[in-house]
C-alpha atoms as one frame of an Amber mdcrd trajectory, in Angstrom:
protein
  76.903  89.223  89.471  73.550  89.847  91.070  73.715  87.043  93.624  75.127
  87.942  97.006  75.661  85.002  99.301  73.780  84.965 102.579  74.231  83.230
 105.885  77.993  83.791 105.929  79.831  84.539 109.135  80.038  88.280 109.801
  81.895  89.693 106.767  81.996  93.162 108.262  84.506  94.804 110.529  81.693
  95.665 112.942  81.187  93.449 115.970  77.695  94.775 116.612  75.080  97.383
 115.739  73.642  99.690 118.376  70.101 100.861 117.515  68.539 103.615 119.613
  64.743 103.959 119.474  63.313 107.417 120.227  60.065 109.301 119.693  57.092
 110.886 121.424  55.472 109.288 124.429  52.946 106.593 123.611  54.116 105.988
 120.035  54.862 102.308 120.697  58.639 102.234 121.174  58.780  99.599 123.916
  56.056  97.414 122.391  57.937  97.398 119.094  61.164  96.270 120.792  59.565
  93.529 122.903  57.638  92.137 119.923  60.806  92.024 117.829  62.783  90.264
 120.566  60.146  87.891 121.983  57.878  87.572 118.925  54.929  88.209 121.242
  52.964  91.408 121.764  53.316  92.433 125.433  50.302  92.895 127.687  52.097
  95.022 130.249  54.877  97.270 128.973  57.411  98.867 131.364  58.094 102.606
 130.866  61.628 101.976 129.550  63.178  98.638 128.615  66.751  97.650 129.492
  69.119  97.134 126.510  67.686  94.327 124.367  69.769  91.914 122.294  68.340
  90.337 119.149  69.512  86.829 118.157  72.679  86.933 116.033  71.207  84.658
 113.358  67.978  86.650 112.971  69.288  88.425 109.835  71.624  87.206 107.048
  74.590  89.420 107.996  74.821  87.699 111.402  75.923  90.884 113.146  74.647
  91.183 116.749  72.033  93.906 117.343  71.535  95.767 120.610  68.393  97.901
 120.868  68.283 100.802 123.317  64.878 102.029 124.448  64.599 105.684 125.564
  62.435 107.573 127.999  59.925 110.202 126.866  60.104 112.152 130.129  61.542
 115.678 129.955  63.762 115.068 132.992  65.497 112.219 131.132  66.399 114.333
 128.076  70.120 114.416 128.888  70.248 110.611 129.165  68.347 110.293 125.859
  70.757 112.729 124.173  73.714 110.680 125.429  72.219 107.461 124.018  71.482
 109.115 120.658  75.093 110.288 120.391  76.295 106.697 120.942  73.943 105.222
 118.325  75.000 103.473 115.115  71.510 104.170 113.773  68.378 105.832 115.160
  64.790 104.561 114.869  62.317 107.448 115.238  58.742 106.375 115.950  55.399
 108.042 115.446  51.883 106.667 115.957  49.835 106.148 112.784  46.647 107.096
 114.685  48.127 110.374 116.007  49.191 112.761 113.187  50.727 115.220 115.670
  53.464 112.648 116.510  54.425 112.512 112.835  54.568 116.322 112.671  56.781
 116.325 115.752  59.456 114.379 113.877  60.202 117.355 111.608  59.403 119.969
 114.283  61.493 118.479 117.101  63.167 115.096 116.704  65.047 115.454 113.397
  66.282 119.009 114.171  67.238 117.734 117.648  69.445 115.021 116.099  71.183
 117.662 113.986  71.689 119.881 117.028  73.305 116.927 118.835  75.447 116.305
 115.703  74.154 112.741 115.453  75.337 111.829 111.954  73.982 108.311 111.560
  71.218 106.829 109.382  67.669 107.418 110.590  64.791 104.968 110.135  61.329
 106.534 110.499  58.756 104.008 111.758  54.998 104.475 111.868  53.767 102.241
 114.710  50.161 101.159 115.486  49.322 100.708 111.819  46.260  98.695 112.879
  44.786 101.750 114.614  45.028 104.101 111.654  41.746 105.558 110.370  40.632
 103.372 107.459  39.303 106.441 105.670  42.838 107.870 105.446  43.921 107.049
 101.900  47.265 108.948 101.850  50.199 106.625 101.069  53.378 106.454 103.161
  55.342 107.830 100.212  53.079 110.893  99.972  53.343 111.528 103.708  57.104
 111.055 104.010  58.379 112.492 100.727  58.462 116.155 101.926  60.183 115.182
 105.189  62.783 113.027 103.386  63.502 115.909 101.015  64.259 118.137 103.980
  66.119 115.561 106.088  68.475 113.532 103.891  69.664 111.508 106.872  66.420
 109.489 106.711  67.392 106.167 105.166  64.052 104.326 105.145  60.436 104.816
 106.183  58.238 101.886 107.189  54.906 101.310 108.900  54.250  98.408 111.274
  51.918  96.971 113.862  53.317  95.227 116.929  49.928  93.868 118.006  49.254
  92.371 114.560  52.911  91.357 113.958  53.030  93.360 110.731  56.557  94.253
 109.499  58.121  94.276 112.976  61.284  92.261 112.093  61.672  94.429 108.980
  62.087  97.564 111.119  65.313  96.344 112.709  66.475  94.635 109.521  66.369
  98.012 107.759  68.017  99.654 110.755  70.877  97.145 110.705  71.139  97.344
 106.927  71.408 101.144 107.101  74.569 100.691 109.176  76.140  97.735 107.353
  75.058  98.788 103.854  74.430 102.549 104.019  73.010 104.400 101.045  74.589
 107.799 101.693  78.207 106.974 100.686  77.075 105.270  97.469  74.106 107.095
  96.046  72.768 110.619  95.687  69.033 110.330  96.289  68.305 113.745  94.802
  70.039 113.224  91.460  69.499 109.441  91.510  73.131 108.828  90.557  76.139
 107.071  92.038  78.297 109.387  94.127  81.724 110.352  92.695  83.749 108.418
  95.277  81.669 105.288  94.619  82.184 105.682  90.851  85.944 106.046  91.332
  86.141 102.931  93.529  84.066 100.854  91.088  86.212 102.089  88.203  89.344
 100.863  89.993  87.674  97.496  90.655  86.653  97.250  86.991  90.238  97.942
  85.843  91.618  95.355  88.287  89.188  92.752  86.915  89.838  93.648  83.263
  92.881  91.379  83.078  93.516  91.788  79.348  93.109  95.597  79.551  90.728
  95.759  76.591  88.219  98.049  78.319  85.532  95.378  78.810  84.836  92.430
  81.097  84.631  89.265  79.042  82.452  86.342  80.143  85.470  84.712  81.799
  86.445  87.962  83.579  82.846  88.475  84.728  82.823  84.963  86.137  86.144
  85.515  87.951  84.705  88.706  89.429  81.580  86.853  90.583  83.588  84.078
  92.249  85.901  86.567  94.015  83.040  88.663  95.381  80.283  86.137  95.992
  82.042  82.743  96.112  79.786  81.360  93.396  80.191  81.187  89.590  77.661
  82.531  87.113  75.974  80.124  84.736  76.337  81.007  81.017  72.631  81.827
  80.872  73.028  84.216  83.822  75.885  86.046  82.099  73.706  86.434  79.002
  70.897  87.698  81.219  73.113  90.298  82.949  74.351  91.678  79.639  70.830
  91.686  78.211  69.523  93.784  81.122  72.285  96.316  80.527  71.938  96.368
  76.748  68.204  96.975  76.878  68.715 100.153  78.925  72.139 101.255  77.712
  73.489 100.369  74.282  77.063 101.404  75.139  76.986  99.228  78.281  77.982
  96.126  76.304  80.198  95.714  73.249  81.628  92.780  71.313  84.308  92.279
  73.996  81.924  92.231  76.958  80.547  94.475  79.713  81.982  98.006  79.542
  82.755 100.295  82.478  79.594 102.246  81.674  77.572  99.017  81.864  79.335
  97.964  85.067  78.438 101.256  86.757  74.874 101.064  85.431  74.392  97.632
  87.010  75.464  98.907  90.424  73.177 101.929  90.159  70.368  99.505  89.301
  71.096  97.311  92.336  71.035 100.353  94.621  67.812 101.724  93.136  66.200
  98.350  93.811  67.360  98.434  97.438  70.075  95.798  96.987  72.884  97.879
  98.454  74.466  94.785  99.982  75.537  93.698  96.495  77.607  96.821  95.861
  78.925  96.888  99.434  80.009  93.242  99.148  81.984  94.119  96.006  83.603
  97.163  97.625  84.556  95.286 100.780  86.011  92.349  98.840  88.381  94.852
  97.249  89.420  96.341 100.578  87.167  99.385 100.903  85.752 100.604 104.215
  82.517 102.469 104.950  84.068 105.744 103.748  84.884 104.056 100.410  88.589
 104.324 101.080  91.073 101.500 101.439  90.921  99.885 104.857  93.824 100.775
 107.158  95.093  97.197 107.341  95.846  97.200 103.583  98.432  99.961 104.019
 101.694  98.874 105.691 102.526 100.591 108.989 105.552 102.870 108.784 107.838
 102.962 111.817 110.456 105.691 112.025 112.249 107.933 114.481 111.529 111.686
 114.417 114.788 112.353 112.552 114.104 109.748 109.862 112.191 110.493 106.672
 110.404 108.329 104.103 111.177 108.251 100.366 109.957 106.371  97.341 112.103
 103.459  96.207 113.500 103.124  92.680 110.810 100.495  92.058 108.046 102.987
  92.854 109.699 105.747  90.814 109.957 103.486  87.765 106.268 102.648  88.145
 105.441 106.370  88.281 107.521 107.022  85.160 105.491 104.381  83.315 102.232
 105.854  84.658 103.302 109.317  83.480 103.937 108.012  79.955 100.642 106.077
  79.937  98.560 109.145  80.831 100.475 111.638  78.696  97.896 111.027  75.961
  99.146 113.720  73.600 102.799 112.748  74.083 103.943 116.297  74.819 106.007
 115.336  77.882 103.550 117.146  80.179 100.551 115.995  82.179  97.787 118.547
  81.769  95.163 118.987  84.519  92.626 116.750  82.732  95.303 114.039  82.305
  96.201 114.294  86.009  92.517 114.039  86.904  92.210 110.924  84.748  95.327
 109.436  86.356  93.763 109.836  89.819  90.249 108.869  88.678  90.526 105.576
  90.594  91.421 107.347  93.873  88.700 108.764  96.160  89.831 112.279  95.177
  92.811 113.818  93.458  95.375 114.040  96.282  96.990 117.229  94.955  93.958
 119.458  95.264  94.456 122.194  97.846  97.252 122.928 100.295 100.091 121.899
 100.466 100.391 120.208  97.054  98.368 122.326  94.610 100.945 125.103  94.155
 104.058 123.278  95.312 105.580 122.146  91.984 106.551 123.856  88.756 103.765
 124.065  86.150 103.607 125.330  82.605 101.195 128.020  81.376  98.425 125.411
  81.005  98.877 124.021  84.528 100.739 120.963  83.252 103.428 119.001  85.090
 106.645 117.749  83.538 107.968 114.345  84.588 110.344 116.000  87.071 107.529
 118.108  88.533 105.265 115.033  88.686 107.912 113.056  90.583 108.587 116.101
  92.776 104.938 116.155  93.875 105.194 112.476  94.799 108.455 113.142  96.679
 106.747 115.892  98.680 103.663 113.769  99.421 105.829 110.844 100.559 107.893
 113.146 102.786 104.897 114.818 104.439 102.447 111.920 104.541 103.996 108.587
 103.533 100.880 106.554 104.383  98.752 108.782 102.135 101.358 108.457  99.373
 101.358 104.652  99.547  97.555 104.655  99.615  97.436 106.665  96.391 100.032
 104.433  94.749  97.691 101.516  95.419  94.721 103.446  94.014  96.482 104.117
  90.724  97.531 100.490  90.326 100.958  99.950  91.936 101.440  96.220  91.300
 103.991  95.272  93.950 103.866  94.835  97.698 103.035  98.329  99.034 105.948
  98.125 101.471 108.332  97.832  98.498 107.335 101.331  97.355 108.987 103.200
 100.227 112.160 103.223 102.268 112.921 104.790 105.642 116.121 106.826 105.579
 119.010 106.685 107.984 118.751 108.776 111.153 120.136 112.306 110.787 122.492
 111.889 113.739 123.998 108.911 111.897 124.332 111.068 108.772 126.313 113.604
 110.809 128.504 110.850 112.218 129.199 109.490 108.726 129.548 113.074 107.411
 127.203 112.408 104.522 123.442 112.145 103.974 121.972 109.124 102.178 118.706
 110.953 101.370 117.337 111.666  97.937 114.726 114.103  99.275 116.005 116.972
 101.421 113.826 119.356 103.407 114.903 122.959 103.929 113.143 125.215 106.435
 113.112 128.835 105.234 113.040 131.409 108.046 113.023 135.179 107.951 111.050
 138.311 108.822 108.143 139.692 106.802 109.031 141.166 103.413 112.472 139.556
 103.495 111.778 137.710 100.218 110.983 134.186 101.445 107.914 133.682  99.247
 109.686 135.182  96.238 112.493 132.685  96.774 110.067 129.737  96.861 108.187
 130.989  93.812 111.381 131.385  91.815 112.413 127.832  92.755 109.363 126.482
  90.915 109.670 128.791  87.903 107.206 131.500  88.786 107.915 135.034  87.547
 108.976 137.720  89.997 106.201 139.979  91.284 106.505 143.303  93.124 103.206
 142.740  94.963 103.426 141.579  98.569 101.105 138.864  99.892 101.950 137.954
 103.493 102.303 134.228 104.221 100.140 133.123 107.135 100.602 129.334 106.912
 103.526 127.071 106.072 104.086 127.081 102.328 105.960 124.444 100.293 107.873
 124.370  97.024 109.592 121.268  95.591 111.860 120.737  92.615 114.819 118.739
  91.381 118.315 120.143  91.915 121.166 118.844  89.755 124.395 118.506  91.711
 126.137 116.694  88.863 125.181 114.666  85.796 124.595 111.593  87.953 123.521
 113.215  91.217 120.020 114.700  91.438 118.165 115.512  94.634 114.605 116.547
  95.341 114.701 119.720  97.426 111.649 120.701  99.476 111.546 124.323 100.643
 109.200 124.924 103.575 108.517 128.570 104.298 107.916 129.244 107.996 106.053
 132.536 108.570 107.665 134.773 111.174 104.553 134.411 113.351 104.778 130.625
 113.071 108.247 130.197 114.580 107.060 130.163 118.184 104.466 127.485 117.408
 107.079 125.447 115.530 109.552 125.541 118.408 106.916 124.622 120.984 107.494
 121.049 119.823 110.763 119.555 121.031 111.112 117.477 117.846 110.211 120.285
 115.424 113.683 120.403 113.845 114.006 116.616 113.601 112.519 116.624 110.082
 114.734 119.485 108.904 117.842 118.726 106.810 118.957 122.338 106.554 117.659
 125.780 107.570 117.980 128.962 105.528 117.648 132.441 107.025 116.575 135.112
 104.578 116.872 138.867 105.128 116.459 142.001 103.053 120.052 143.253 102.736
 118.832 146.857 102.386 116.967 146.773 105.709 118.926 146.674 108.981 115.886
 145.612 111.031 115.311 142.703 108.600 118.913 141.577 109.177 118.557 141.928
 112.935 115.373 139.814 113.030 116.867 137.172 110.751 120.047 136.863 112.842
 117.927 136.594 116.022 115.962 133.791 114.379 119.257 132.058 113.538 120.300
 132.184 117.194 116.850 130.977 118.301 116.855 127.993 115.919 120.469 127.124
 116.727 119.699 127.237 120.480 116.663 124.995 120.018 118.796 122.521 118.070
 121.475 122.487 120.765 118.889 122.040 123.525 117.036 119.185 121.824 119.922
 117.416 120.067 118.453 118.122 116.615 121.083 120.569 115.335 120.779 121.444
 111.652 123.152 123.005 109.113 122.293 126.653 108.441 122.883 129.146 105.637
 122.256 132.901 105.579 120.742 134.457 102.463 121.019 138.174 101.728 118.047
 138.783  99.438 117.357 141.822  97.223 120.959 142.150  96.115 119.740 144.630
  93.505 119.289 147.165  96.348 122.023 148.972  98.287 122.908 147.282 101.545
 122.384 149.043 104.858 125.450 150.681 106.497 127.692 148.282 108.406 126.008
 145.316 106.688 129.289 143.600 105.804 130.778 144.122 109.274 127.602 142.893
 111.014 127.164 139.811 108.842 130.870 138.954 109.106 130.732 139.210 112.889
 127.660 136.938 113.185 128.997 134.414 110.659 132.348 134.142 112.439 130.829
 134.052 115.918 128.458 131.224 114.994 130.768 129.335 112.654 128.648 129.512
 109.494 129.308 130.746 105.968 129.017 134.417 105.087 125.594 135.434 103.697
 124.890 134.348 100.119 123.727 137.376  98.089 120.844 136.797  95.657 118.390
 138.871  93.635 115.149 137.163  92.695 114.180 140.269  90.727 117.282 140.021
  88.532 117.201 136.222  88.446 120.629 136.016  90.118 120.597 133.119  92.599
 124.351 132.615  93.001 123.887 128.807  92.784 121.867 129.042  96.011 119.798
 125.868  95.584 122.870 123.810  94.769 124.608 125.255  97.843 121.600 124.347
  99.990 121.655 120.749  98.762 125.445 120.476  99.147 125.293 121.758 102.726
 122.435 119.374 103.537 124.375 116.519 101.965 127.231 117.141 104.447 125.284
 117.630 107.687 128.351 117.744 109.939 129.320 121.121 108.458 127.589 124.521
 108.590 126.042 123.834 112.018 125.877 127.133 113.944 127.112 127.330 117.503
 125.712 129.743 120.071 127.697 131.160 122.976 125.660 129.026 125.385 126.304
 125.983 123.219 130.056 126.648 123.210 130.102 127.061 126.986 128.181 123.813
 127.371 130.676 121.970 125.124 133.660 123.413 127.031 132.062 122.344 130.298
 131.514 118.803 128.977 135.124 118.707 127.735 136.388 119.729 131.175 134.219
 117.096 132.842 135.455 114.453 130.392 139.093 115.451 130.985 138.572 115.297
 134.753 136.997 111.868 134.457 139.893 110.795 132.246 142.442 112.024 134.806
 140.613 110.273 137.610 140.413 107.039 135.632 144.143 107.218 134.689 145.056
 107.910 138.345 142.946 104.980 139.455 144.633 102.777 136.864 148.086 103.815
 138.157 147.055 102.987 141.722 145.723  99.595 140.621 148.901  98.826 138.645
 151.081  99.974 141.602 149.134  97.800 144.022 149.445  94.810 141.727 153.207
  95.352 141.405 153.565  95.573 145.175 151.654  92.300 145.606 153.956  90.568
 143.116 157.031  91.983 144.920 155.687  90.908 148.339 154.874  87.420 147.086
 158.394  86.963 145.658 159.983  88.230 148.891 157.992  85.794 150.994 158.921
  82.935 148.632 162.663  83.699 148.824 162.461  83.995 152.629
């Protein structure tokens, strides 16, 4: 497990490493570069070197290195800043015989990199080691430790002498290594522990290699792992040696079945502490991880779809998730508690349902637990909003099939309207309405939250998802997306904004005439946008707060608007009283039959009448032309017969 192969053709996605060398004037930047490239100390050094390429086979990773020298003149500061911002890694130099150049690293250069937002590894290099005062007994570690504590971006510190050829190749080896095998994503230098994302990735790799699922890597499994990662088997004595190293430091790292997860993680921490980061990076990359310790993009299938198509999980993926739910429901109570959900996602970089929009989108019990339906609802929402992210997380938690078999792209909505039926299992409903109309209360009630009199204005889109039973055999996942009143203009600035909407609901406070007026104006606005863009959607009107008296003329006004626009009369509900009048079922039913409940504006009607007139005129012209053609043909036949008889 400890042997990483060398001399292989570039195993990295990078095609080259760009190293920018900067520092005070006279610290030996150019001499360092020339000596590394030509293996000779230069007699005459130009002020600034052109870009210098090191031989590809100089270092084991065989990744080409380009070194950029920089000017120390004040008038060239903009050019230097530009080069630093393009760097893959930065080498900062100081002169060992001039302490003020070392001080200037923390006074100027390192703060300057932060100001430029240069977020790459930094290698600090003490040049002119041969000129340092022999009476100076302070070690490099003593000198650099305070600076490294303050500037965590420093990856390595090294001293060298170009004139004496001391540690010159090592400078650029460490610089390249800092890019190809960076410490920062893997290891926390302060706590001397593996970082959480690294632990989670290694845990997933351990589980994938533990073929018999007994919680330990046997000798055979360890050997398979070694061959997969390093293309070379371990000798029996080497396996014994690996386990012995672990057991001496960590008794729980090895048991009678083999190397445990604890031991596996300990080994990688040990490699990193000893500077052998390439070992851990080789393992991560063999299992598809990129430099951010996330799955590489090419492992996740591309998803092609039109704006009015959505993505859903297949039955195969849902059955896998049912099995996962049962496996992690450790107490068998039919609920996944927060700690069980965290354990389920412990092989993903992070739990995907932390924060907006997923954290508060599904129904939870008093302990924050998810039922199976709520668990599947969260997955339905994630797949709808971000299908690539959903597939990625399926892979993280162990989906065994081809990732592309986990999802399906639905039929286009215009085809659904033509066929007068939707084939979707997940339906998205946009909820519009003015402030204090009861939109948030409606969403909260949908996911089982108690009614509250307090008002908290919604400033961002808010989601709620749950299962709606249409019949014993017909269940749909319904996603409610609350659009704040202030967010409507932004939504409609995008021509395709309604393409992802299966149905729109317009909520108003039935006791407030201004609430009704705003809601009906929103209905006209959304309907007009749908007519203009070709993404018309079914619409329903909801009269909320049915426990309050309606405003005068409410029935007449709502009847007039409903009839004028060709939609159903408002559906009265009271969240406070828990009376929903089968609203969610009505929403799903209307979305399931997308050719109905589509509102029509006056402008839309006029446009349709105009198109009908044009079509009729074209029909009349085409019929007239056909008559002329038929008449002409008949005349030709008659004339031909007459000539023949003559």
